[in-house]
XYZ file of C-alpha atoms in Angstrom:
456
model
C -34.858 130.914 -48.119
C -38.158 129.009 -45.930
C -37.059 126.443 -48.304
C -33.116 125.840 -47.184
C -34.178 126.578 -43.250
C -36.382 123.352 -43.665
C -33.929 121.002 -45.171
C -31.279 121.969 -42.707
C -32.907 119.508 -39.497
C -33.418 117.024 -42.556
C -29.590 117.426 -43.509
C -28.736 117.182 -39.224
C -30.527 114.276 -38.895
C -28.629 112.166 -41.868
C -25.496 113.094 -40.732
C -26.495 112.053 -37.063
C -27.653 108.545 -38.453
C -24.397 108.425 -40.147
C -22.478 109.276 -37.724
C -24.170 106.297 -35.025
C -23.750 103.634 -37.317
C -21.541 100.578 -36.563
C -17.899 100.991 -38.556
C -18.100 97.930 -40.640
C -14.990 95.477 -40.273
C -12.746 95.068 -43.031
C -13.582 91.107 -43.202
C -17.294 92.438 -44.315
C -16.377 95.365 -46.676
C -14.367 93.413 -49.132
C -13.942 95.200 -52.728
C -14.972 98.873 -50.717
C -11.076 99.414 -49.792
C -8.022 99.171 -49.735
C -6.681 96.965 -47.442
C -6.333 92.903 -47.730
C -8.964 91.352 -45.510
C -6.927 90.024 -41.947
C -7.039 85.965 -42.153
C -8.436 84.787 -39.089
C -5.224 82.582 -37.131
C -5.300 78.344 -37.759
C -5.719 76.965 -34.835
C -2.532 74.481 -32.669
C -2.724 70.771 -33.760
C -3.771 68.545 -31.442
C -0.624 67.164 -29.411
C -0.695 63.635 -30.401
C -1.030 61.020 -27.686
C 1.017 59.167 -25.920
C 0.956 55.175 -27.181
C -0.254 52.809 -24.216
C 2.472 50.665 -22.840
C 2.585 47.610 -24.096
C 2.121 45.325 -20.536
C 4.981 42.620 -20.161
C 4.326 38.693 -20.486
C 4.979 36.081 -17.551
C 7.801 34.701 -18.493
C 7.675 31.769 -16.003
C 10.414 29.174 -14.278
C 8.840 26.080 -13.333
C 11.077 24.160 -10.238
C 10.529 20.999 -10.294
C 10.439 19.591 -6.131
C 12.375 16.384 -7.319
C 14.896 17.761 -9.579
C 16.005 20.585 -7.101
C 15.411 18.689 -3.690
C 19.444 18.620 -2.534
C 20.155 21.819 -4.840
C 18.097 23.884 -3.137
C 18.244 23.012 0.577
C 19.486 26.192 1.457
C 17.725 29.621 1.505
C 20.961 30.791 0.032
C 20.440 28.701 -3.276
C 16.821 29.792 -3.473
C 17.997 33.332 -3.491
C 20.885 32.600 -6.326
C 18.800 31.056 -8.328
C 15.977 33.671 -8.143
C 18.356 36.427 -8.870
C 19.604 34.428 -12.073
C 16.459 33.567 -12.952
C 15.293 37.327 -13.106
C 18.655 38.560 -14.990
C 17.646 36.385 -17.566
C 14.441 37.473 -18.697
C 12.324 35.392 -15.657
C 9.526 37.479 -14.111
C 7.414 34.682 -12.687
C 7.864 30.956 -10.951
C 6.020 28.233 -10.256
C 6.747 26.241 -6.790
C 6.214 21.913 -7.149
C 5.452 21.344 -3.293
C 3.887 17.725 -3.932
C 5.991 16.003 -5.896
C 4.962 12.660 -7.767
C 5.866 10.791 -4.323
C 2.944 12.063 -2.639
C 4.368 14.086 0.540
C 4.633 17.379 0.841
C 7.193 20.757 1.025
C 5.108 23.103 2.446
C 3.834 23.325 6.422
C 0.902 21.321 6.414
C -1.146 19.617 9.318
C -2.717 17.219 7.024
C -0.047 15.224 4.996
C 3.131 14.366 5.663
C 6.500 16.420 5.163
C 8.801 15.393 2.354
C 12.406 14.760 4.185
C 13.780 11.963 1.390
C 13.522 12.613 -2.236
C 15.644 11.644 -5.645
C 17.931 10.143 -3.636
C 18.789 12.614 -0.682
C 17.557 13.251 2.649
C 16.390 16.563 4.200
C 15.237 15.957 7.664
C 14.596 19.583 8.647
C 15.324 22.641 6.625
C 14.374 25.213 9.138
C 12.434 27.417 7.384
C 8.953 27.211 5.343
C 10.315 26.021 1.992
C 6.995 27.505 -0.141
C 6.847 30.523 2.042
C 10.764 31.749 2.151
C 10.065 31.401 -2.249
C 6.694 33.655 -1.802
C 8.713 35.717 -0.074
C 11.554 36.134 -2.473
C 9.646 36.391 -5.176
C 7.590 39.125 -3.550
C 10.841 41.251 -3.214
C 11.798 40.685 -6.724
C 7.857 41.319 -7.753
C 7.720 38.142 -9.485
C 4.222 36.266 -9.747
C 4.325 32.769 -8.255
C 2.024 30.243 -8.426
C 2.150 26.848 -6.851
C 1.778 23.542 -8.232
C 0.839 20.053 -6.834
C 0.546 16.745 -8.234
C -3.318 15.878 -7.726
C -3.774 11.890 -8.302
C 0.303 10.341 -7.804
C 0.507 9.219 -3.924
C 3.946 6.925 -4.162
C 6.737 6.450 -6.533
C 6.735 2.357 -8.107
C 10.631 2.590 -8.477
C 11.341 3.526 -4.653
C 8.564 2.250 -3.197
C 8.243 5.244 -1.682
C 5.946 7.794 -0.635
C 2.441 7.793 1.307
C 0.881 5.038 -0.755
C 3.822 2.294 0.064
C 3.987 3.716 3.937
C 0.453 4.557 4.824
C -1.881 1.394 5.213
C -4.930 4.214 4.732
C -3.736 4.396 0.728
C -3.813 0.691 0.523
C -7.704 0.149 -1.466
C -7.795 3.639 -2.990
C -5.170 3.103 -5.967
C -6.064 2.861 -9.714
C -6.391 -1.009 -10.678
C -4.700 -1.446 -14.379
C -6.017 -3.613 -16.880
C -3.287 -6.044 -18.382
C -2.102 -8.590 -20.529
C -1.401 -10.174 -17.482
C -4.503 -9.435 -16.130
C -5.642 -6.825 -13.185
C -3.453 -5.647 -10.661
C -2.437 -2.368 -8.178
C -1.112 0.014 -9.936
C 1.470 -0.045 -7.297
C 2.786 -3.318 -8.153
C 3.652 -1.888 -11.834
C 6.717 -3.555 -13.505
C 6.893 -0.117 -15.412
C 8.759 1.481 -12.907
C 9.663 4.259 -15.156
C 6.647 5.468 -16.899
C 3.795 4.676 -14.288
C 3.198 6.365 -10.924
C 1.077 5.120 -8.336
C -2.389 6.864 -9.058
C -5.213 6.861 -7.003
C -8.697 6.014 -8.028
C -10.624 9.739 -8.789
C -13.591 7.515 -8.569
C -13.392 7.473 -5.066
C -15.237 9.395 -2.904
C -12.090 9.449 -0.078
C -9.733 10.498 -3.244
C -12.031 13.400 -3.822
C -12.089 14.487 -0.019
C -8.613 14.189 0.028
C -7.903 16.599 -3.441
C -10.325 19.230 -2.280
C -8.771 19.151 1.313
C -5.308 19.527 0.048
C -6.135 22.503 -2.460
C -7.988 24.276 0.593
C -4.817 24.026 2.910
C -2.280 25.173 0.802
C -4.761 28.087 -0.495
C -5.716 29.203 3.316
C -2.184 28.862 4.411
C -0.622 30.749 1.719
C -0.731 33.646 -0.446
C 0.346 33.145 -3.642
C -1.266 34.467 -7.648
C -1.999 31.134 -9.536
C -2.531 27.060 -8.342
C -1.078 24.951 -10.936
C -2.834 21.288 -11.317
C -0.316 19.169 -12.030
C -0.968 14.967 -13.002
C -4.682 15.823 -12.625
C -5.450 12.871 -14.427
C -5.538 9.040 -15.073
C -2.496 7.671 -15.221
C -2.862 6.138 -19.254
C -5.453 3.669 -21.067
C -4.902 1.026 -18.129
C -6.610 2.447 -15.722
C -8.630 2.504 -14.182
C -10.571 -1.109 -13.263
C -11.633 -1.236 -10.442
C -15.367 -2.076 -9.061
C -15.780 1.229 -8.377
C -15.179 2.348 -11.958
C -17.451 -0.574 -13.286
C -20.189 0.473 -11.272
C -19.434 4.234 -11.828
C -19.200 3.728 -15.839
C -22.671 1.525 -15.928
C -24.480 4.365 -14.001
C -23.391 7.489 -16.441
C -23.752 4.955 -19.188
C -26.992 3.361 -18.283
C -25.338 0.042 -19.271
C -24.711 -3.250 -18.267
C -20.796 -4.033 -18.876
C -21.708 -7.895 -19.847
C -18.121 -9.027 -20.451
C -15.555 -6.813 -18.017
C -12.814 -5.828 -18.615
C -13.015 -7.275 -22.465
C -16.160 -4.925 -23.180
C -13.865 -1.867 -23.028
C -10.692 -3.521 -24.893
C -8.980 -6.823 -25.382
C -5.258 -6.860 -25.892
C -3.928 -8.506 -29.006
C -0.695 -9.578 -27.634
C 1.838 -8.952 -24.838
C 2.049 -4.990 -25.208
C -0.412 -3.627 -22.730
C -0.865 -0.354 -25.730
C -1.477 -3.081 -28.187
C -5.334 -3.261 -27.821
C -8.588 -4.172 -29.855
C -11.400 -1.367 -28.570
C -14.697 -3.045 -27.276
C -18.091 -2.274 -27.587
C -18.204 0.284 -24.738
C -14.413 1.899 -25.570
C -15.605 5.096 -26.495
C -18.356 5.456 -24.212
C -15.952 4.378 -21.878
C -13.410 7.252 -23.225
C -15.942 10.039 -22.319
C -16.679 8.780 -18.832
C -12.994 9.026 -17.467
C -12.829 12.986 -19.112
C -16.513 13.399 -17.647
C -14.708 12.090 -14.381
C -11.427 14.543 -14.486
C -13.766 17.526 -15.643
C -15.434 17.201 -12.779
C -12.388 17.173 -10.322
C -11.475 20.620 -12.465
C -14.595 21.908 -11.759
C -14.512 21.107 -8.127
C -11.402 22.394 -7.913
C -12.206 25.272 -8.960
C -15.152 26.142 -6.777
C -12.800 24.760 -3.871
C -9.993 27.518 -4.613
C -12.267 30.267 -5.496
C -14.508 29.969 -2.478
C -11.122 30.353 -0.262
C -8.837 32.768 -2.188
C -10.789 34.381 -5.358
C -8.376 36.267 -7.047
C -5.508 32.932 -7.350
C -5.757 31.809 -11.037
C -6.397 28.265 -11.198
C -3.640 26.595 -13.901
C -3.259 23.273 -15.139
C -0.558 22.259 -17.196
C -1.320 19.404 -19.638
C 0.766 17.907 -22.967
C -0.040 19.273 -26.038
C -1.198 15.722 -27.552
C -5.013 16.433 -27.164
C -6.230 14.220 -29.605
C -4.556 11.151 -27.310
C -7.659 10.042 -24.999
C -6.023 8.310 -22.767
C -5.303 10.314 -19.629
C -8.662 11.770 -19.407
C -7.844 14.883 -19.634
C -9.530 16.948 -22.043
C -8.453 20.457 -21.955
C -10.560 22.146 -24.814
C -13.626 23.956 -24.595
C -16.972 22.236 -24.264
C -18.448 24.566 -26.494
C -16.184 24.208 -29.577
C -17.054 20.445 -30.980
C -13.438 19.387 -32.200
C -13.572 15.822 -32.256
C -15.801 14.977 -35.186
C -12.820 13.591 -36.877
C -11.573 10.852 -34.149
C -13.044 7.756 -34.039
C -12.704 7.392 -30.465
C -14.565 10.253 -29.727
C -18.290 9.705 -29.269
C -20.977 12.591 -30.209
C -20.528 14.099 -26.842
C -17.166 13.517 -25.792
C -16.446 17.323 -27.184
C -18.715 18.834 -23.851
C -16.197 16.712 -21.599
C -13.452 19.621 -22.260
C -12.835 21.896 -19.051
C -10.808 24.642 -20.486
C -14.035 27.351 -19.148
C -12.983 25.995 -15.729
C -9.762 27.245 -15.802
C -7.992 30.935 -15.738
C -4.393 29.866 -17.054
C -4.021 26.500 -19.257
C -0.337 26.034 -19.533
C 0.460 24.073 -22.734
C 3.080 21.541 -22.605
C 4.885 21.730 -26.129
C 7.610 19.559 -25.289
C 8.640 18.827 -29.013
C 11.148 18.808 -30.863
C 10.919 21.521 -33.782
C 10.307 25.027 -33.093
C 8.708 25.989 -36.400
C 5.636 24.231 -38.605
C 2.401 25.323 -38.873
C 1.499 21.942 -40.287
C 3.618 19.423 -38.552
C 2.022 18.307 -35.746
C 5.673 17.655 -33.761
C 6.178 21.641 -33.789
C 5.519 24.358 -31.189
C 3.902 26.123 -33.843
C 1.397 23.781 -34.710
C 0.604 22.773 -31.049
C 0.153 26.614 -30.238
C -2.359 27.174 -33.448
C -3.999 23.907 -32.399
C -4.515 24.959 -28.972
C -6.000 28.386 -30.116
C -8.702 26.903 -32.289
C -9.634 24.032 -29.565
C -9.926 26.729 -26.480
C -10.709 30.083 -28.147
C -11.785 32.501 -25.353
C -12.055 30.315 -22.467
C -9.205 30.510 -20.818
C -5.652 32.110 -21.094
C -2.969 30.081 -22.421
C 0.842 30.036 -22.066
C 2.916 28.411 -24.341
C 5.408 25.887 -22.507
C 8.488 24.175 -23.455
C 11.382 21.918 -22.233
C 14.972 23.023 -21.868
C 15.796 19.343 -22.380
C 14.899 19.533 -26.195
C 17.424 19.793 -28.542
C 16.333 22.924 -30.731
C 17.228 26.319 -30.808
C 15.751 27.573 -27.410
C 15.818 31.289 -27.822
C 13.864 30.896 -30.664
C 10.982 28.536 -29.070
C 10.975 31.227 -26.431
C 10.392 33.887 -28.719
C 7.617 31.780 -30.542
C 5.841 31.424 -27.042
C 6.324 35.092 -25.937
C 4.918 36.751 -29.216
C 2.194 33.984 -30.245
C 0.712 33.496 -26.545
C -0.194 35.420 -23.009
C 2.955 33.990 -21.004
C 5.693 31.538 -22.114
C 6.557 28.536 -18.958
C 10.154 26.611 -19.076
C 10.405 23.552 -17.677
C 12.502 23.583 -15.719
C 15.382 24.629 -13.619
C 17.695 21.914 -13.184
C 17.207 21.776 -16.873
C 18.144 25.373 -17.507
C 21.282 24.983 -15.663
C 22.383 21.456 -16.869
C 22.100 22.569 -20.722
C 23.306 26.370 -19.683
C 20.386 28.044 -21.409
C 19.742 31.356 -19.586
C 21.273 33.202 -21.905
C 19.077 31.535 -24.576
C 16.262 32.347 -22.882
C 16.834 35.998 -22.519
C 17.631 36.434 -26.233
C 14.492 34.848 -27.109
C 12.410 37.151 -24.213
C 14.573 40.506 -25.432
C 13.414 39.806 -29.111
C 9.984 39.548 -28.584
C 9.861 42.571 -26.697
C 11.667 44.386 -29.227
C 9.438 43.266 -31.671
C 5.960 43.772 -29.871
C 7.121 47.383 -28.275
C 7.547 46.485 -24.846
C 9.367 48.735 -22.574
C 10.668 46.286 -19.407
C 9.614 47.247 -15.970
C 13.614 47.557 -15.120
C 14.046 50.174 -18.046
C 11.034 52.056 -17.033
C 12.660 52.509 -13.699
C 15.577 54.103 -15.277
């Protein structure tokens, strides 16, 4: 009996223990019951993300000042055309306000207004012409840029412009090197293909291009500046004293025989020529020369308005030397295989100088990675000469006589912007259709969603 009275606190004490532990959970007494262990919930998917819109292209009208002088006289025209422009696929413009001729369509105090032009005479507009477009194209939210000639001052066929009225112009112009022999480049018997360029060599011609570039860019507010003829004129110029002296400094040379030491002609055809001892020395000096008016430019437009692009628009012909121009990079050597080009002709490109390079394909086929006289080809070329330096726009010609919406198309997808030149072309071959079938399809193709649908 003692015995059972002193198990009975041991027997309390168990069941007290017992009775405080934690229930176990079902999850941790598998095999001990009955019931089928509760699976713990999956958790919602991730809702997948919305896909970044694609950003539209520029899809840019270039209006030529000479083509369009009489056609767009009236602010009522510059609205039409606008409005048609943007119904067909158009979302950006560029403005010519120094035409070839040398004066001027915008309000400056520094150069004179252009009243006569192609044949017709515009005394006074009353209005701003480049403002009233920066307006429009503000309320249509287009981009415009503007464009000027840089070097042409007077047009050899007319006789017109500042270099035939202006005695200041008279010793500035390029001096061509002929059959014939040397003479202005005013005086030109090739009234069709040669402007009247002045001499870049020239420390007035420089004052002058940097004081025109500040005007219009403190006047004005505009996206992009568009260097247009920002060049030599071709392989005959220029030869003056200037350019001797000039070419003998960068050279360290004495030119012994001038102008023989750079070419001699072999017959009556000023581009039938025998290169001299200096000719590709010679070659590199004039692209050292227009590289430097790039980069001049450049610090010119920047210093007054630093968010314009600066754009030049130049042929897609690179490997033709003659103009000066050399658009490529400096850092990408591409002209091992011309024999014109001498070892360091390559770090004469400018294309690091510029924000926009606007590639003239003016050709005549569409497709052909490997024929040089396609878009395609002039576009891959491009690419591979430039790589990152600058952006680049594909640009064609209405005037050619292939399939337009598709040479749009080529530009949008394989490029940053496509440019057509220009409008008096659009409307005399009736291609704005064209060109918004080639826009639509590449934006079908790439995914891109058009501001106007957005809004709807």
């Amino acid at each position: 009996m003692k015995l059972k009275l002193l198990l009975l606190p041991v027997i309390f004490a168990g069941i007290s223990l017992y009775s405080c532990e934690k229930p176990q959970d079902p999850a941790e007494n598998q095999g001990t019951g009955t019931e089928e262990p509760v699976p713990e919930p999956e958790p919602e998917p991730e809702p997948e993300p919305e896909p970044e819109p694609v950003p539209e292209k520029p899809v840019v009208l270039w209006i030529d000042a000479e083509a369009n002088f009489s056609r767009l006289r009236t602010q009522a025209n510059i609205r039409k055309y606008l409005d048609l422009a943007q119904e067909s696929g158009f979302n950006a413009i560029v403005v010519d306000v120094k035409p070839v001729q040398g004066d001027v369509l915008y309000d400056s105090d520094l150069f004179p207004h252009c009243t006569s032009l192609g044949g017709y005479t515009i005394d006074d507009r009353g209005y701003d012409y480049l403002q009233y477009f920066i307006d429009q194209a503000r309320e249509r939210n287009m981009r415009i840029s503007v464009s000027t000639t840089i070097m042409p001052m007077g047009l050899p066929m007319s006789k017109s412009g500042p270099g035939y009225t202006d005695p200041y112009w008279d010793d500035k112009f390029c001096i061509e090197y002929l059959p014939t022999g040397l003479q202005d480049i005013r005086e030109t018997d090739d009234v069709w293909n040669v402007f009247a360029f002045l001499n870049p060599v020239l420390p007035e011609v420089h004052d002058y291009v940097m004081s025109l570039v500040e005007e219009v860019a403190t006047k004005y507010d505009f996206d992009g500046y568009v260097l247009d003829y920002c060049r030599y004129m071709n392989i005959n110029s220029d030869f003056s004293d200037a350019s001797r002296k000039a070419f003998e400094a960068y050279a360290d040379v004495t030119v012994e025989n001038w102008p023989e030491d750079i070419y001699t002609f072999n017959s009556d055809d000023k581009n039938d020529y025998t290169p001299g001892v200096h000719y590709n020395k010679w070659i590199e000096w004039r692209s050292s020369v227009i590289q430097g008016y790039v980069a001049d430019i450049r610090e010119t437009l920047k210093r007054v308005r630093p968010d314009v692009d600066l754009e030049y628009w130049a042929a897609s012909w690179w490997p033709l030397p003659h103009t000066g121009q050399n658009w490529a990079s400096p850092s990408i050597n591409s002209t091992t295989a011309y024999w014109w080009a001498t070892p360091d002709y390559y770090k004469t490109g400018f294309a690091d100088q510029l924000d926009i390079f606007q590639l003239g394909a003016y050709l005549n086929k569409v497709y052909g990675p490997y024929d040089a006289e396609s878009v395609e080809y002039a576009i891959n070329r491009s690419k591979r000469i430039i790589g990152d330096d600058c952006t680049i726009y594909g640009t064609i010609s209405s005037s050619r006589g292939f399939d337009m919406a598709e040479a749009v198309y080529l530009c949008y997808r394989e490029t940053a912007g496509v440019m057509v030149f220009e409008l008096s072309h659009i409307i005399n071959n009736d291609d704005w259709a064209n060109v918004k079938a080639g826009v639509d399809k590449a934006k079908a193709e790439l995914g891109i969603v058009s501001s106007e649908d957005n809004a709807e």
